[in-house]
PDB file of C-alpha atoms in Angstrom:
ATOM      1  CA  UNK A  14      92.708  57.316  43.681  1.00  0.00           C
ATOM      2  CA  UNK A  15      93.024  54.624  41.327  1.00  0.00           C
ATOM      3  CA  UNK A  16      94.578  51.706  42.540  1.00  0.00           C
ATOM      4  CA  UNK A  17      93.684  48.301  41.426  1.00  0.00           C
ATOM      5  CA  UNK A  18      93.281  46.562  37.179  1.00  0.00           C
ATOM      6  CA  UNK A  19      91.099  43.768  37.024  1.00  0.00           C
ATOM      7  CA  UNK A  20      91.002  41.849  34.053  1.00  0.00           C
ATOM      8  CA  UNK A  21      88.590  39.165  32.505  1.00  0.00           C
ATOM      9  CA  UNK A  22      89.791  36.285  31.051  1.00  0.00           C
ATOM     10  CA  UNK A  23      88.532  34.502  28.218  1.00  0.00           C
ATOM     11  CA  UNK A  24      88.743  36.534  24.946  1.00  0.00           C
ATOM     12  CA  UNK A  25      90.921  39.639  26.887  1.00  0.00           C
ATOM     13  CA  UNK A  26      93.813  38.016  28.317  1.00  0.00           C
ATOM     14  CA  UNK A  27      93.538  34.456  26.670  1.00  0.00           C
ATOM     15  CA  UNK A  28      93.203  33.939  22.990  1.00  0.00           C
ATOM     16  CA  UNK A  29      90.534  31.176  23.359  1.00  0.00           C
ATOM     17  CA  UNK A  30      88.966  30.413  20.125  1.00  0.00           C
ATOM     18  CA  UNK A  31      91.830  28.424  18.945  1.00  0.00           C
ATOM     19  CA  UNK A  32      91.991  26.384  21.992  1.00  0.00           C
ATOM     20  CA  UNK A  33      88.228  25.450  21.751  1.00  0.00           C
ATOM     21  CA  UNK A  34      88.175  24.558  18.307  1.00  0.00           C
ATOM     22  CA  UNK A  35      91.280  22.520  19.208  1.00  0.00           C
ATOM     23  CA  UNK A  36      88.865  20.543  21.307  1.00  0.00           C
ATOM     24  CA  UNK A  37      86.117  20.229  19.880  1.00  0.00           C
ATOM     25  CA  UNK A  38      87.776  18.721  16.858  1.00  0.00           C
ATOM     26  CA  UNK A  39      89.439  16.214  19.367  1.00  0.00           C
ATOM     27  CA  UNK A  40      86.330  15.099  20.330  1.00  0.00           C
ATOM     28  CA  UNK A  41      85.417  15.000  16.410  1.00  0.00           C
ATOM     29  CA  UNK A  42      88.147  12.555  15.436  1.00  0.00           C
ATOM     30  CA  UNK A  43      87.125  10.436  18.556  1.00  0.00           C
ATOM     31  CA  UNK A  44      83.413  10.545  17.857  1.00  0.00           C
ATOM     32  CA  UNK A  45      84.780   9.335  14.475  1.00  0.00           C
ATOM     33  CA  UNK A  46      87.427   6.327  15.269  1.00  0.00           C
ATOM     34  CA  UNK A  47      83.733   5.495  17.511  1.00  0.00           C
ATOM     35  CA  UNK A  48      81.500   4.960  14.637  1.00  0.00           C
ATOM     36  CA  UNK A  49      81.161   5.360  10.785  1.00  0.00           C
ATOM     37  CA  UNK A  50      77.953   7.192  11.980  1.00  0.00           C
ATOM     38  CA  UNK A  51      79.816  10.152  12.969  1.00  0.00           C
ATOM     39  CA  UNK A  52      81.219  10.481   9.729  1.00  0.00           C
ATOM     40  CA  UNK A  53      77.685  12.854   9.080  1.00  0.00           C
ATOM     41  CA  UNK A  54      78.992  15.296  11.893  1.00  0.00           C
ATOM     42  CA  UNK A  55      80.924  18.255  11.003  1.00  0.00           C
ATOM     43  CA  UNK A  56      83.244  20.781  13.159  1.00  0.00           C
ATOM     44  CA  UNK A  57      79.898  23.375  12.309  1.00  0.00           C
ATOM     45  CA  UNK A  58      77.463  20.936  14.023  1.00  0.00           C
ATOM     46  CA  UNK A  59      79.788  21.031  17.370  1.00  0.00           C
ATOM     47  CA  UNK A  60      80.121  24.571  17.231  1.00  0.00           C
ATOM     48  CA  UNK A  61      76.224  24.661  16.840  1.00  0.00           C
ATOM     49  CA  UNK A  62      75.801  22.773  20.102  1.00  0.00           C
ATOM     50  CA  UNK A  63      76.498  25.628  22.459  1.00  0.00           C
ATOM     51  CA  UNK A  64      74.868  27.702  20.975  1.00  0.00           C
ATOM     52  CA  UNK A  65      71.545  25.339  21.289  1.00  0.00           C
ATOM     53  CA  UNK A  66      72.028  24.403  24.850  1.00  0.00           C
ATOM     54  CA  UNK A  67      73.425  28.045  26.125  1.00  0.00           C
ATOM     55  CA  UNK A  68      70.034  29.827  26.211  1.00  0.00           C
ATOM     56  CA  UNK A  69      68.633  27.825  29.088  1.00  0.00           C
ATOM     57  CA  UNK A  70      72.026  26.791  31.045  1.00  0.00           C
ATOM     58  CA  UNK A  71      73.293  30.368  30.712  1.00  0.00           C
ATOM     59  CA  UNK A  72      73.723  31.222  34.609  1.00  0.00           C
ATOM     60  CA  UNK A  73      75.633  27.741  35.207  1.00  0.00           C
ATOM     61  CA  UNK A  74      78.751  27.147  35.143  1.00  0.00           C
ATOM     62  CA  UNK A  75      80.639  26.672  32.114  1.00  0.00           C
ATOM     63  CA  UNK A  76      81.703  23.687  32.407  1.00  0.00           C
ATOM     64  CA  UNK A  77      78.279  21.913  32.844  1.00  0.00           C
ATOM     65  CA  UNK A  78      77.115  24.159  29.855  1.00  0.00           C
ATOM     66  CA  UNK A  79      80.033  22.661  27.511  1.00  0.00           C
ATOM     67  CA  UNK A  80      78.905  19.204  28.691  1.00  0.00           C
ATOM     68  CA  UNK A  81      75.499  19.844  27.929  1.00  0.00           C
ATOM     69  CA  UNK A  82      76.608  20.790  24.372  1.00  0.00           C
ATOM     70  CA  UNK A  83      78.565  17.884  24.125  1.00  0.00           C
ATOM     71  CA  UNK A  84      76.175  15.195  25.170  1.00  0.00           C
ATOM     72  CA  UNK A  85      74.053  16.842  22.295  1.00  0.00           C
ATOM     73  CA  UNK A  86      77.143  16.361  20.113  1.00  0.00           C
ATOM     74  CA  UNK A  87      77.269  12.896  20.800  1.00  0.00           C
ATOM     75  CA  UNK A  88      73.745  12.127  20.672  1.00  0.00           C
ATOM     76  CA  UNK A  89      74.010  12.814  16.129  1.00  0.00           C
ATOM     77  CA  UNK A  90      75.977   9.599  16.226  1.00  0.00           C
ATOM     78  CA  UNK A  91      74.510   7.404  18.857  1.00  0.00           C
ATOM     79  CA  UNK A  92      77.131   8.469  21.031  1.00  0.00           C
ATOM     80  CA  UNK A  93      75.769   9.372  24.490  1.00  0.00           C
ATOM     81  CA  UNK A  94      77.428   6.411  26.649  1.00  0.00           C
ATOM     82  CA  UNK A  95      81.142   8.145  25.689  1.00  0.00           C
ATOM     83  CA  UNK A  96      79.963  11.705  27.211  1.00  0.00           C
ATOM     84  CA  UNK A  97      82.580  11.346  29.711  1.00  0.00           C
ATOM     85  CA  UNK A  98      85.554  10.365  27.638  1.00  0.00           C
ATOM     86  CA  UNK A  99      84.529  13.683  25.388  1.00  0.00           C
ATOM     87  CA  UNK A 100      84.598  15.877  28.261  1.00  0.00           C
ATOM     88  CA  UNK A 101      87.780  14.664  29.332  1.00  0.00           C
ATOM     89  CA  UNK A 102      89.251  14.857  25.942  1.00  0.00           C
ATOM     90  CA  UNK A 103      87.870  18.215  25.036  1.00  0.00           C
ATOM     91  CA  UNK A 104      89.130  19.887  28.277  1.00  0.00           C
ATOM     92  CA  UNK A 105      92.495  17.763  27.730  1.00  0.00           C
ATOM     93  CA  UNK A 106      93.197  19.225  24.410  1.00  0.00           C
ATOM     94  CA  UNK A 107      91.463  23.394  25.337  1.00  0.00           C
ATOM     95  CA  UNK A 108      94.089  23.734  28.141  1.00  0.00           C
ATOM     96  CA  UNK A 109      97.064  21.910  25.995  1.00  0.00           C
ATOM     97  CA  UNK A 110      96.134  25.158  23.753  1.00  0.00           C
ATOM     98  CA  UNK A 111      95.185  28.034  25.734  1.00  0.00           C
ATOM     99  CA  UNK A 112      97.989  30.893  25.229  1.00  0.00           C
ATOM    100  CA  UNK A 113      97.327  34.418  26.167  1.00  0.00           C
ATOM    101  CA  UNK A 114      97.600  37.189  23.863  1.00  0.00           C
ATOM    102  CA  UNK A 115     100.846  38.043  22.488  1.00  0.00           C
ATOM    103  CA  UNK A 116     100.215  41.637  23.974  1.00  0.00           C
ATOM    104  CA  UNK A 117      99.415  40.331  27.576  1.00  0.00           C
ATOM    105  CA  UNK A 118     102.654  39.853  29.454  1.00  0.00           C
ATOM    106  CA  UNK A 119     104.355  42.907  28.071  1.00  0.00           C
ATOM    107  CA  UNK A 120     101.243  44.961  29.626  1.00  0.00           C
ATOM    108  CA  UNK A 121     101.408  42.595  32.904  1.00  0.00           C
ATOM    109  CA  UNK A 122     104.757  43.438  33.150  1.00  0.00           C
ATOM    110  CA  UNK A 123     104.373  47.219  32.815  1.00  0.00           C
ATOM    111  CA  UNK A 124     101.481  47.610  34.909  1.00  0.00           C
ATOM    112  CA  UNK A 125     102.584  45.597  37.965  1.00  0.00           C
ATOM    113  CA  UNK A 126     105.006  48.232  39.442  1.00  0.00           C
ATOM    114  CA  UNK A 127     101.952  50.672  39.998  1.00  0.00           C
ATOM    115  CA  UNK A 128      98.897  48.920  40.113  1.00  0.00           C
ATOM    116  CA  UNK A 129      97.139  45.623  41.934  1.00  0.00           C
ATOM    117  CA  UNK A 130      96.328  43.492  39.539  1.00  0.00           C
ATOM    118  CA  UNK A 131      93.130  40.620  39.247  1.00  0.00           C
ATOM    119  CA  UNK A 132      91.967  38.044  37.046  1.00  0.00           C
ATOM    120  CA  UNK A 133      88.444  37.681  37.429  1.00  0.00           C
ATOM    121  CA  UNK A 134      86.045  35.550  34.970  1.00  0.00           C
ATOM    122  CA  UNK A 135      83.041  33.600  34.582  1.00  0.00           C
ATOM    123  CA  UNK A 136      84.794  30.858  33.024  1.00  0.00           C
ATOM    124  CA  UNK A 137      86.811  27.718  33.999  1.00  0.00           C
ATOM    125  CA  UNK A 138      90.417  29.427  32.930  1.00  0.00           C
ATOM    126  CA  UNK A 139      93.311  29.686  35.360  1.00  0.00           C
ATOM    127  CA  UNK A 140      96.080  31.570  34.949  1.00  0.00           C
ATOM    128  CA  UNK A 141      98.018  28.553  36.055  1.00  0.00           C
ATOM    129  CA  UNK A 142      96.919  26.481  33.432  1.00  0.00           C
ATOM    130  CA  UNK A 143      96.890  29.513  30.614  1.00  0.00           C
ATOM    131  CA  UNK A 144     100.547  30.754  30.606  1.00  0.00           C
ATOM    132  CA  UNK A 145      99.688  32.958  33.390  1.00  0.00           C
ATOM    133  CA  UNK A 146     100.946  31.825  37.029  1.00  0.00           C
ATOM    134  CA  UNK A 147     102.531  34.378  39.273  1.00  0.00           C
ATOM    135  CA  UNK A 148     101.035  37.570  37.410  1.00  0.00           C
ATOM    136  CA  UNK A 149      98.012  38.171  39.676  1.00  0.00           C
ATOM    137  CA  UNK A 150      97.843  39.510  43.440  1.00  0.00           C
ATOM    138  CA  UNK A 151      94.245  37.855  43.442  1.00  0.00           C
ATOM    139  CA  UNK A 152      91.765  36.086  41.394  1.00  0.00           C
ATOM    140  CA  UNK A 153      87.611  35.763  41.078  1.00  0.00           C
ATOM    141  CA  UNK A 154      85.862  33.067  39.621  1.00  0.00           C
ATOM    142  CA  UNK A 155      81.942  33.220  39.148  1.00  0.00           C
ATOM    143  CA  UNK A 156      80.420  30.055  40.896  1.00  0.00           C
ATOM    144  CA  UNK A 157      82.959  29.916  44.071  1.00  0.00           C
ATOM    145  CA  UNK A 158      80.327  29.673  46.805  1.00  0.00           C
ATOM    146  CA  UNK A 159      77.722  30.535  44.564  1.00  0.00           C
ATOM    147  CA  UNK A 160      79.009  33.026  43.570  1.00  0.00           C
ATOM    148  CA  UNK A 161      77.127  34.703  40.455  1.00  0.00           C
ATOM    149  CA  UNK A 162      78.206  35.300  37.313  1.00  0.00           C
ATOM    150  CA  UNK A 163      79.153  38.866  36.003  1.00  0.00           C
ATOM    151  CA  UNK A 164      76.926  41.165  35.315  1.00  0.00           C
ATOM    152  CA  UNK A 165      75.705  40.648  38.382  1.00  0.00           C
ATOM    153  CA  UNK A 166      76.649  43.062  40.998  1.00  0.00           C
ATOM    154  CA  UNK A 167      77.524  40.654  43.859  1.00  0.00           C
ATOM    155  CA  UNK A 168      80.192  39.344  41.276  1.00  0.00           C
ATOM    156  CA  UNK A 169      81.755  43.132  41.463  1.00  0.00           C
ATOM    157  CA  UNK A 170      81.777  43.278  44.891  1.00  0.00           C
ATOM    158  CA  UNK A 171      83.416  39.909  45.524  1.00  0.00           C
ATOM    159  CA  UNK A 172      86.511  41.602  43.062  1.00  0.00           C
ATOM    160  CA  UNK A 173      86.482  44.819  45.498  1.00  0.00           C
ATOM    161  CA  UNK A 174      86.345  42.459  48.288  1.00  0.00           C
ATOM    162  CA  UNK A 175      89.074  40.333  47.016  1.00  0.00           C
ATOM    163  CA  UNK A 176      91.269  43.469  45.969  1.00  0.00           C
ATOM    164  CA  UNK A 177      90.520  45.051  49.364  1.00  0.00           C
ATOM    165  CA  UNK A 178      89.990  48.337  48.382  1.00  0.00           C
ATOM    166  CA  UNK A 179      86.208  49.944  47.743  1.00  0.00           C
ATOM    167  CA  UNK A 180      84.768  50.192  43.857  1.00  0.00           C
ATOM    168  CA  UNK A 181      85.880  53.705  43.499  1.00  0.00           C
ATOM    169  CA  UNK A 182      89.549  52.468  43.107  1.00  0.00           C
ATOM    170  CA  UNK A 183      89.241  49.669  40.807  1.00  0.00           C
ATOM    171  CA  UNK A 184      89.220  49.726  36.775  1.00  0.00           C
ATOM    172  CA  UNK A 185      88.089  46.766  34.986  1.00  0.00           C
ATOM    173  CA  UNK A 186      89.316  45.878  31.568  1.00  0.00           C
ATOM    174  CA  UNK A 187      87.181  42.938  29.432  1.00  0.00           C
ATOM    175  CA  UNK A 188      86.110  42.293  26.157  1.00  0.00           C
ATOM    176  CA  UNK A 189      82.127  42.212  26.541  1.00  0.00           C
ATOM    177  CA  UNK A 190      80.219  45.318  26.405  1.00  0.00           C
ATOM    178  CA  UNK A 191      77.606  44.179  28.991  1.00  0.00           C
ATOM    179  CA  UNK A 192      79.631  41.993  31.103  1.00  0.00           C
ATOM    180  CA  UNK A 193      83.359  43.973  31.933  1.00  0.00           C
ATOM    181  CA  UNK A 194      81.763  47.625  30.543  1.00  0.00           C
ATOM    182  CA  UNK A 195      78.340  47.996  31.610  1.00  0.00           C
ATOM    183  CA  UNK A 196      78.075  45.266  34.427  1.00  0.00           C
ATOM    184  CA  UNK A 197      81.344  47.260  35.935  1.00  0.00           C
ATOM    185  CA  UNK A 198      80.471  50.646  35.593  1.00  0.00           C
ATOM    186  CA  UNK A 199      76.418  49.628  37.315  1.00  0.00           C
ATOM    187  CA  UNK A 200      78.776  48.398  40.529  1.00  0.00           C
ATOM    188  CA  UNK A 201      80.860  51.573  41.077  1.00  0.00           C
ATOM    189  CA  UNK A 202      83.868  50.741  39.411  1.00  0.00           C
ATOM    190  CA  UNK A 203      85.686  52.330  36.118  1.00  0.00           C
ATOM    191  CA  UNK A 204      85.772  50.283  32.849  1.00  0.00           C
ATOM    192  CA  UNK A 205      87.667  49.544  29.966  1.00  0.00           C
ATOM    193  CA  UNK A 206      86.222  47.646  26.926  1.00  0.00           C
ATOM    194  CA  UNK A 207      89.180  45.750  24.820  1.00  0.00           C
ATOM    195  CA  UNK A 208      87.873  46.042  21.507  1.00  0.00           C
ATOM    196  CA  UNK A 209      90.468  44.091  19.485  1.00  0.00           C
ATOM    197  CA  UNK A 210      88.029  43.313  16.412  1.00  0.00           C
ATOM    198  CA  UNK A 211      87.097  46.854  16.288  1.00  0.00           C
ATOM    199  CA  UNK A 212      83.298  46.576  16.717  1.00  0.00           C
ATOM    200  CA  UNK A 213      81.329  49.933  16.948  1.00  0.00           C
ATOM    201  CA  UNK A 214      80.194  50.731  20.564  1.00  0.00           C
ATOM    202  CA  UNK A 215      76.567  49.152  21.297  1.00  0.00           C
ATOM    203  CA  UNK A 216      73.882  52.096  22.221  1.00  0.00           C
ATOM    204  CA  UNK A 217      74.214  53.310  25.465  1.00  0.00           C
ATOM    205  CA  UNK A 218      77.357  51.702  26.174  1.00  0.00           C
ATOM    206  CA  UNK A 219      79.823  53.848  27.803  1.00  0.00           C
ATOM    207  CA  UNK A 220      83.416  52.781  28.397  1.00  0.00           C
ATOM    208  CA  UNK A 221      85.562  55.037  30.484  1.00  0.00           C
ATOM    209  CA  UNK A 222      87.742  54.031  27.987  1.00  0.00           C
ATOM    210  CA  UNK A 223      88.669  51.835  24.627  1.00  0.00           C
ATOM    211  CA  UNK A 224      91.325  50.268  23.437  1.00  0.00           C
ATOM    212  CA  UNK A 225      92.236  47.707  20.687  1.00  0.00           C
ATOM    213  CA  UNK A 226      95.519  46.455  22.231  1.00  0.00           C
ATOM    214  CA  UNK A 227      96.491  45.979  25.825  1.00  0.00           C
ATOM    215  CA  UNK A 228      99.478  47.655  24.836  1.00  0.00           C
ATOM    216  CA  UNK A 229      97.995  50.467  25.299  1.00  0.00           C
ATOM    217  CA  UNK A 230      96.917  50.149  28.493  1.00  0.00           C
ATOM    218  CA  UNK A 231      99.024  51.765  30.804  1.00  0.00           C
ATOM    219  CA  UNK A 232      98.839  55.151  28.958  1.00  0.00           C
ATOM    220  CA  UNK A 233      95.305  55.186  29.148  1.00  0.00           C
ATOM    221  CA  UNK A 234      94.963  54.014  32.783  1.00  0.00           C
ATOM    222  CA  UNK A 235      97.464  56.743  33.584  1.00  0.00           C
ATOM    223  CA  UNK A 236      94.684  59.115  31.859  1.00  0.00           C
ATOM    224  CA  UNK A 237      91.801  58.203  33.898  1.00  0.00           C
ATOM    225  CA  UNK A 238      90.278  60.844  36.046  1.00  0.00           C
ATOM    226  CA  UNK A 239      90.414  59.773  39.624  1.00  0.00           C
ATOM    227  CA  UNK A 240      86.176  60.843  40.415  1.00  0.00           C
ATOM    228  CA  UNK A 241      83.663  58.656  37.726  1.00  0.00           C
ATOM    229  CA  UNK A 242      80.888  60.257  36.875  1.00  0.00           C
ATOM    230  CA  UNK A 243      77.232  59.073  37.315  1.00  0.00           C
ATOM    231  CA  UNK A 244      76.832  55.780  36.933  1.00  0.00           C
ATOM    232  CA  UNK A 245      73.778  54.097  35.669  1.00  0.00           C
ATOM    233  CA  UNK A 246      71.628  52.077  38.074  1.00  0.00           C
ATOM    234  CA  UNK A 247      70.487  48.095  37.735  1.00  0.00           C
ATOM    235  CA  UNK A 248      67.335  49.226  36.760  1.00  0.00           C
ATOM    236  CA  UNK A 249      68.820  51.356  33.722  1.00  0.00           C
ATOM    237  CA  UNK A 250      70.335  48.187  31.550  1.00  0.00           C
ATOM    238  CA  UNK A 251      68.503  48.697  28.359  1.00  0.00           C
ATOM    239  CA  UNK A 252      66.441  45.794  26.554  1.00  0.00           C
ATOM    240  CA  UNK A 253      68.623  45.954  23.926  1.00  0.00           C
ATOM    241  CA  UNK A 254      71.967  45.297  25.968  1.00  0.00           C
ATOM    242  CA  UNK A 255      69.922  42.709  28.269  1.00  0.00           C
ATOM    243  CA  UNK A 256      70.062  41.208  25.269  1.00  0.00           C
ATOM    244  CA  UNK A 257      73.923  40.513  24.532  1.00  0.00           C
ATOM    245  CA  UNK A 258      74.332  39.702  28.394  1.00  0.00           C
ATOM    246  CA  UNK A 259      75.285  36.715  27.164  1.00  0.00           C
ATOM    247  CA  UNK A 260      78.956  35.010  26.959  1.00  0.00           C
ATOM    248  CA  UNK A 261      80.629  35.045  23.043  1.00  0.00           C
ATOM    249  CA  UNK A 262      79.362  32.017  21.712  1.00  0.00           C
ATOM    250  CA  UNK A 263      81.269  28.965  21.163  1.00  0.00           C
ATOM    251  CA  UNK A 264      84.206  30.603  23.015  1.00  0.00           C
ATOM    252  CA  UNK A 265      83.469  30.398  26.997  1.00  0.00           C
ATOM    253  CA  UNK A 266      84.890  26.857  28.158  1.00  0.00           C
TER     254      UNK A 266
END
């Protein structure tokens, strides 16, 4: 029997992308009031900055990876003695921002009467900080006593653990194919994939399920056969999905 929804954060339940640009251009008009130097940076050349550093930094946490990418930010304008003031302003102005989706606390709302519900992430959101306090019986954060980050299996069973209830029970709803879909379904438990942009399924992806809204949701969880079927092993991730393990770009922290 299915009992518990666990959902990822960052791009599922919170609508991030404005709330890191938000940032990052905070940090822009301070890097400017700085020096005329930074008058050469652009919005693009931030953006660009994760994307350099991730590759190498992409099992820590977050928030070390976004200061990584920010020291580099700095470092165009002969900035690197302010790194701390741009963390602090960056994270100042992402969490000032960070909304959920306008289709998250309807679905909360109309799954809580059935099901358990968990927030569980790799990133540094909190539903107390995101619009989001109250709405979850538990919550998982990758890093918490070393704690890996998803895919990784022991991530999984630290939400089964949390929930209290073995994999067979739990559904897990995300917006990464590898991550919440295939990272899931390897560790026993049902999936979801949110695809709100519509992308086509990656090969050998399986979802137990897609949808584009949350709104639909509690229709389709309702639809879920209680037995999954064979799951693939650890061994079985494909090159090509090893590939997109990881986090959206630009969009994480």
């Amino acid at each position: 029997m299915l009992t518990t929804v666990v959902f990822d954060a960052d791009e599922t339940l919170i609508d991030l992308r404005p709330a890191v640009t938000g940032g990052l251009e905070a940090v822009l008009a301070q890097m400017r009031r700085l020096t005329p130097a930074a008058a050469a940076v652009c919005l693009a050349d931030l953006e660009s900055d994760w994307d350099a550093v991730f590759g190498h930094l992409a099992a820590a946490p977050v928030t070390q990876i976004r200061r990584a990418a920010l020291a580099r930010s700095l470092d165009r304008a002969g900035l690197a003695a302010h790194l701390d003031e741009a963390v602090t302003i960056f994270f100042a102005r992402r969490f000032a921002l960070t909304r959920p989706y306008a289709d998250v606390l309807p679905a909360l709302a109309a799954l809580r009467h059935r099901w358990t519900l968990g927030f569980a992430t790799n990133g540094n959101s909190r539903p107390e900080r995101c619009g989001l306090a109250g709405k979850f019986d538990f919550e998982v954060y990758a890093h918490d006593d070393g704690l890996p980050k998803k895919p990784a299996p022991e991530f999984y069973a630290a939400v089964c653990a949390a929930a209290g209830v073995p994999p067979q029970q739990v559904v897990h709803i995300g917006d990464n194919p590898v991550h919440d879909v295939v990272g899931a379904q390897r560790a026993g438990l049902r999936a979801v994939w949110l695809n709100r942009r519509n992308e086509p399924t990656p090969d050998q992806v399986t979802p137990d399920a897609t949808v584009r809204t949350l709104a639909e949701l509690p229709a389709v969880l309702a639809g879920l056969p209680a037995v999954p079927a064979d799951l693939p092993g650890e061994g079985d991730l494909p090159t090509q999905i090893r590939r997109r393990s990881g986090e959206t770009p630009r969009v994480d922290v």
